[in-house]
mmCIF file of C-alpha atoms in Angstrom:
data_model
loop_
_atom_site.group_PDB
_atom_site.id
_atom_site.type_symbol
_atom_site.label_atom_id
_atom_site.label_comp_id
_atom_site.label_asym_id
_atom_site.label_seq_id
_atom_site.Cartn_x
_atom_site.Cartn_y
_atom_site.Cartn_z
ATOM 1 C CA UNK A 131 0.000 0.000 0.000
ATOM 2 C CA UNK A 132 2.585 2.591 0.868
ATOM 3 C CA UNK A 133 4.835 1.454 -2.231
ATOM 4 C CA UNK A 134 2.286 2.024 -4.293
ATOM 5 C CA UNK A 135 1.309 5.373 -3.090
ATOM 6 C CA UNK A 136 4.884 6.704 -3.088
ATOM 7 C CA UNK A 137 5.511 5.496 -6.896
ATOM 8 C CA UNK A 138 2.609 7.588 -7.674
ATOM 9 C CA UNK A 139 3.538 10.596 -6.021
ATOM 10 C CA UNK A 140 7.617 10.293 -7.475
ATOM 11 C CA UNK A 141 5.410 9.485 -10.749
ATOM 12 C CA UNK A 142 3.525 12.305 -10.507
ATOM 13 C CA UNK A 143 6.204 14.462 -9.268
ATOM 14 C CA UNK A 144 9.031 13.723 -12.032
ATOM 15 C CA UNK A 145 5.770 14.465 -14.938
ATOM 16 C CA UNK A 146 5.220 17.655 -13.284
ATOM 17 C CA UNK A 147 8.791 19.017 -13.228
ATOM 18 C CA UNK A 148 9.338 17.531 -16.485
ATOM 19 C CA UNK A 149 6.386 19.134 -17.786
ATOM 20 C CA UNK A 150 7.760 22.513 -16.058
ATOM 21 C CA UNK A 151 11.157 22.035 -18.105
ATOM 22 C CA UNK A 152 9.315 21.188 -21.190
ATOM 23 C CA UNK A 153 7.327 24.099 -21.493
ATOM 24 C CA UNK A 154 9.750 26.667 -19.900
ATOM 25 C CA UNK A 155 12.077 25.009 -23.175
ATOM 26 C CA UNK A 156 8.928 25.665 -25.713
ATOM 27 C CA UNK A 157 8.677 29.432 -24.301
ATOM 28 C CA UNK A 158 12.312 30.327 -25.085
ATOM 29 C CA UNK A 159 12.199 28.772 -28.721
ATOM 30 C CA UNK A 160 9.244 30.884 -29.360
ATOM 31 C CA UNK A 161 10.994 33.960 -27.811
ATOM 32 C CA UNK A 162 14.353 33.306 -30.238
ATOM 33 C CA UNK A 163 11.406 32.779 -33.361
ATOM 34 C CA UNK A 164 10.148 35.929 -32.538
ATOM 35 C CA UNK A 165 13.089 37.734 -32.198
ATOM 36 C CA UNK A 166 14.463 36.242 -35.493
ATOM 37 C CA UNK A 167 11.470 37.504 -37.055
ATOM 38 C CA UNK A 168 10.941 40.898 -35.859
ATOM 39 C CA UNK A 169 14.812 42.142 -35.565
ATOM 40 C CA UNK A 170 15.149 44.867 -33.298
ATOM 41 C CA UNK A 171 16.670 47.571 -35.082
ATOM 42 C CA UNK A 172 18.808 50.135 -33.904
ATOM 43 C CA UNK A 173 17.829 53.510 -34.289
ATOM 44 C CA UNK A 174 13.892 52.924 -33.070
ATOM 45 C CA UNK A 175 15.192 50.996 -29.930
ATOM 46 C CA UNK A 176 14.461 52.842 -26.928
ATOM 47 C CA UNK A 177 17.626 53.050 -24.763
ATOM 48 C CA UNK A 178 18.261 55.280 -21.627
ATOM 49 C CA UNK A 179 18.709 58.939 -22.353
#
């Protein structure tokens, strides 16, 4: 009985940090596609000053 419950929550734990990783990964190739496709240029970037 208490096998079984701790294999679920290590189960259940490893698929949810996974999951974390996995979509944190997914966010920063859309961030680089975006950036590839809308370039920031130079002269309309607003810097300090």
């Amino acid at each position: 009985m208490i096998g079984s419950e701790l294999t679920l929550g290590l189960t259940l734990a490893v698929i949810g940090m996974g999951g974390t990783l996995l979509s944190l990964w997914l966010l920063s190739l859309l961030i680089v596609l975006l950036k590839r496709l809308f370039p920031l240029d130079k002269e309309g970037a607003a810097g300090p000053g």
